[in-house]
Amino acid sequence: MKRIFFFSYILLLSSNTFTNESINEYFSNPVGHSPSNYGITGVIEIPNARFMDEASILWNFSGSYPNEYTSVTASPFSWMEASYRYTEIKNENYGPANYSGNQSLKDKGFDIKIGLLKEGNKIPALAIGLRDVAGTGLFSSEYIVATKRIQNLDVTFGLGWGMLGTDGGVSSPLKFIDDSFAKRNSSGFGFGGEFSYKDWFSGKASYLGALEYDLRKMGLRLKLEYDTTNPDQRRAVNKVDSRFNIGLTYHFNNNLKFSTSFERGNQFRIGFNLRGNFLKDTINKPIPKNVVRLNDEQKKRILDNNEIFYRSLNRSLREEDIYIQAASLKEDSIDLAIASSRFYSFTRAAGRSTRIAAALSPENIKKINVHVMNGDFEISTITINKNEFDSSDSFEGSNSELLFKSTIYSNSHKPLYKDADFIPEISFPEFEWSMAPALKHQIGGPEGFYLGQLFWKTDTSLKLKRNLMFYASFGLNIYDTFNDFNNPSQSTIPKVRSDIQDYLKEGKNNIQRFQFQYFSSPLNDTFLRFDFGLMEEMFAGIGGELLYRPFKSISSYGFSLHKVKQRGYKQRFSLKEYETVTGHFYHYADLPFGINSKVSIGKYLAGDKGITLDLSRRFKSGFTLGVFATKTDLSASEFGEGSFNKGFYISIPTQMFYTNFRTGNIAFGLQPLTKDGGAMLIQHNALFSILGDSNLNSIVRDWSYFLK
Amino acid sequence: MRQILNLVLITLCLGCAIDFSRIAPGYTEAFKSINNLLFGYEDNIISAELIENIPYASMIITIGKGPQGLMILESKNYQDNIWVSADKVYLKERNGRIIQTRGLNNNIDELIYTVDFSDLRNIDTTKTYIYFKSFSNPTLNNLVLEAKFSIKETKLVRLVNQNLYLTLVEEKVSSKVLGWNFVNEYWIDENSYVWKSSQKISPKLPRVFIEVTKKPS
């Protein structure tokens, strides 16, 4: 057998193949890699060494008997995929009938695959991966796979351990490194949540092999694999008639694929998946509006009466949904403070403002200083040479030259609106509101896989004066299934989050937030926020946050401290007895490749002390993928199932789905379990969320939007 | 407490009931975007008067379900006309056929053919013509296309600023490599000038509809 694989490998290495990948994209049903049953790119049961393009998200459903998989897979890098999966095991019950009725078993799992080598003319792509890495261990597997393209054929072979190694055939291949690789200790089915790294790549292994052939004109990928998972030996199924699985995937378009397979010689499977790539915003947005330049006579009149200039500026900026906050027309420069809730990138808003100011300003103006505001904070100032802007805008100069010749700095403690010739009159209090239907979910509980609520959400805000805000949010129930809850918290530490079932069940019509906030920037690059009121659905209190964001540094530092009291389950104005002081020190850093880190050290809501590490990758489009983990001084038994707090989140800029610019994100986060350990207070308007994307690093990153 | 909550909500609703833009603004925008993508944009009305007021040669272009846009003649070089739109899309057109583009998501770099299409009215409908088409983003060089022509009926065609008797010429194009088949349509006058056309220029782009509103001199 080894001899066959050895020679196969030599054959693959020696084959000089040429593939023109770009032509694939011109087929009406472009055939590409597709997910395995488990969600990560692969064949049917076994993985391959292919990856989705970076910044992709894939939602995959794959149904058969006894296992039905639903997963979300993300690719933070072109060489990495991570997947979170629910498996419905139809031939096992979730628990005793009095606990979970007749609900079938649901198993949570987390998979990861990392590319080791890119495919070359003579070498295959190589990847290493872990399946069900911190779950119950039911599907625990590790693998090293190589995939090589030969014309329209993808050939995969490799080694699998754990479930993928059930077939055997290779006796502990890594034993030569250390004796600990000789034996796999896992009994297979535990409580989950821990990384059983001592078992990784240990014990017997199996050779994996698969072929995938593309019929590109028909949009089809045919698949054949040798299934080494041997479910009959693991007693997952009664009978296996064939170790070979066959399947095909129909590529409807780049985003939607349908698949079917015939597995174990006796069972059909069907599936489909939706994939989105968020590396770039592919929906065209409106270009900057043309501004009619003033004629000589109008420019002369401006010199005599600045009000004409301010009014023209105000009107033109409003057409772009940019709101002037203050302006000063000086001898040879203009200072202009702007705010906009339309543009996701501050740089784009600054660029469009510069374009308008340049078109309307008199000849003597040489510099335009755009003071960019977010809320009432002045977050940065961009000084542009007007002639350089005009030449870059007419393609005589480049965007990079413009950046090189511009000055970008921060003067947050002296905002322009405090000392400017023109300040639009604002009548306080300013009242804003919006309302929309919204959803709440509880997924994977014993009472039912999905319990949810459709409710009508109303958000209001009252600006009493600059920097002083009052927020109120209300929820009115429309329909819910929360009465099915019957699994009260068994936590032995203060139940700061695990009473979620009571909050959801009793607080269907609730006051989500009723809070005063005050903002200030007493020193340059130093920002403050004070909070008072019903701060979130479970806690009310008083406190604040301090952020020091050196404008030109890649690091920021913060501190928050709150005295909080737990809210009643009905979420009106009543409070429970539990109260605590919670606070954290924060360190934020912009790392290479768009990676952002946030380290929080302090005391959590349940009184436990520890550290939270949050790592995310933000792409230029604003699409963000992140993971976090919290370890506190609670023991694993005090914490309960899961051993420590962890989760992931995905954030997609809303504007990627629209034909116009928009601020805001569609965020999706998941914590496998709602636990009391490592629970943090939800802080609305966290200072880093207002200011984190406004430092020099972020403006330079987005500079290509300045002229667009 | 329930009364207080209800009072606040009623006050809110009464105070602001007229401003419907605040009710589910995200959903409303999403509906508009989906509607535009599925059913196309509302056409901007490009009037005959507007065209008359522009001193340059012009044409109206629609790409797929996108909004109508006006392009003006930027330059002319023998048979090649270069048209430009306000959003800086450039089209190079020869005898009514788009042979090069810039500023689109996927662009034609080059269209090579050896036949003179200046007289479509007298084109040999029995022959199969070969083109070589190259694209960028992503790069695809010298895609071989085969084309056959057929001349259809002549009828009165209503254009934005005039009515003309035009003859429809159909061009059936196929690519064996991609399995890509499509039909282009050209409406020509008695001098074989293409006043109106519907062209599929790339497998990755929707169909392009062109109507010349002021002919280059």
CSV table of N, CA and C in Angstrom, one decimal, chain A residues 31 71 140 295 300 329 335 337 397 406 414 473 476 543 567 575 618 625 635 657:
chain,number,residue,atom,x,y,z
A,31,VAL,N,-16.6,26.3,-11.4
A,31,VAL,CA,-16.4,25.1,-10.5
A,31,VAL,C,-15.2,25.4,-9.7
A,71,SER,N,-23.1,24.0,9.6
A,71,SER,CA,-21.8,24.6,10.0
A,71,SER,C,-21.7,26.0,9.4
A,140,SER,N,-13.5,13.6,16.9
A,140,SER,CA,-12.1,14.0,16.9
A,140,SER,C,-11.2,13.3,15.9
A,295,ASN,N,-17.6,81.1,-9.7
A,295,ASN,CA,-16.9,82.0,-10.7
A,295,ASN,C,-16.2,83.1,-9.9
A,300,LYS,N,-15.2,86.7,-5.2
A,300,LYS,CA,-15.0,88.1,-4.7
A,300,LYS,C,-16.0,88.4,-3.6
A,329,LEU,N,-13.1,80.4,7.9
A,329,LEU,CA,-12.4,80.8,6.7
A,329,LEU,C,-11.3,81.8,7.0
A,335,ASP,N,-10.7,75.9,8.0
A,335,ASP,CA,-10.8,74.8,8.9
A,335,ASP,C,-12.3,74.4,8.9
A,337,ALA,N,-15.0,71.4,10.4
A,337,ALA,CA,-15.3,70.2,11.2
A,337,ALA,C,-16.5,69.5,10.6
A,397,GLY,N,-1.5,64.1,-10.3
A,397,GLY,CA,-0.7,63.5,-9.2
A,397,GLY,C,-1.4,62.3,-8.7
A,406,SER,N,0.4,65.5,2.8
A,406,SER,CA,-0.6,65.9,3.8
A,406,SER,C,-0.1,65.7,5.2
A,414,LYS,N,-9.1,70.1,21.9
A,414,LYS,CA,-9.5,71.4,21.4
A,414,LYS,C,-10.3,71.3,20.1
A,473,SER,N,-34.0,52.2,25.2
A,473,SER,CA,-34.4,51.2,24.2
A,473,SER,C,-35.4,50.3,24.9
A,476,LEU,N,-40.8,45.2,22.6
A,476,LEU,CA,-42.2,44.7,22.8
A,476,LEU,C,-42.4,43.4,22.0
A,543,GLY,N,-20.5,54.2,36.6
A,543,GLY,CA,-19.1,54.0,36.4
A,543,GLY,C,-18.6,54.7,35.1
A,567,ARG,N,-30.2,43.4,37.5
A,567,ARG,CA,-31.6,43.8,37.2
A,567,ARG,C,-32.6,42.7,37.4
A,575,LEU,N,-34.4,46.0,40.8
A,575,LEU,CA,-33.1,45.4,40.9
A,575,LEU,C,-33.1,44.3,41.9
A,618,ARG,N,-9.1,42.3,10.7
A,618,ARG,CA,-10.0,43.3,10.0
A,618,ARG,C,-9.5,43.5,8.6
A,625,LEU,N,-13.2,39.1,11.4
A,625,LEU,CA,-13.4,37.8,12.0
A,625,LEU,C,-12.6,37.7,13.3
A,635,SER,N,-12.0,27.5,39.1
A,635,SER,CA,-11.5,26.1,38.7
A,635,SER,C,-12.5,25.6,37.6
A,657,PHE,N,-24.0,45.2,1.5
A,657,PHE,CA,-25.2,44.7,1.0
A,657,PHE,C,-26.1,45.8,0.3
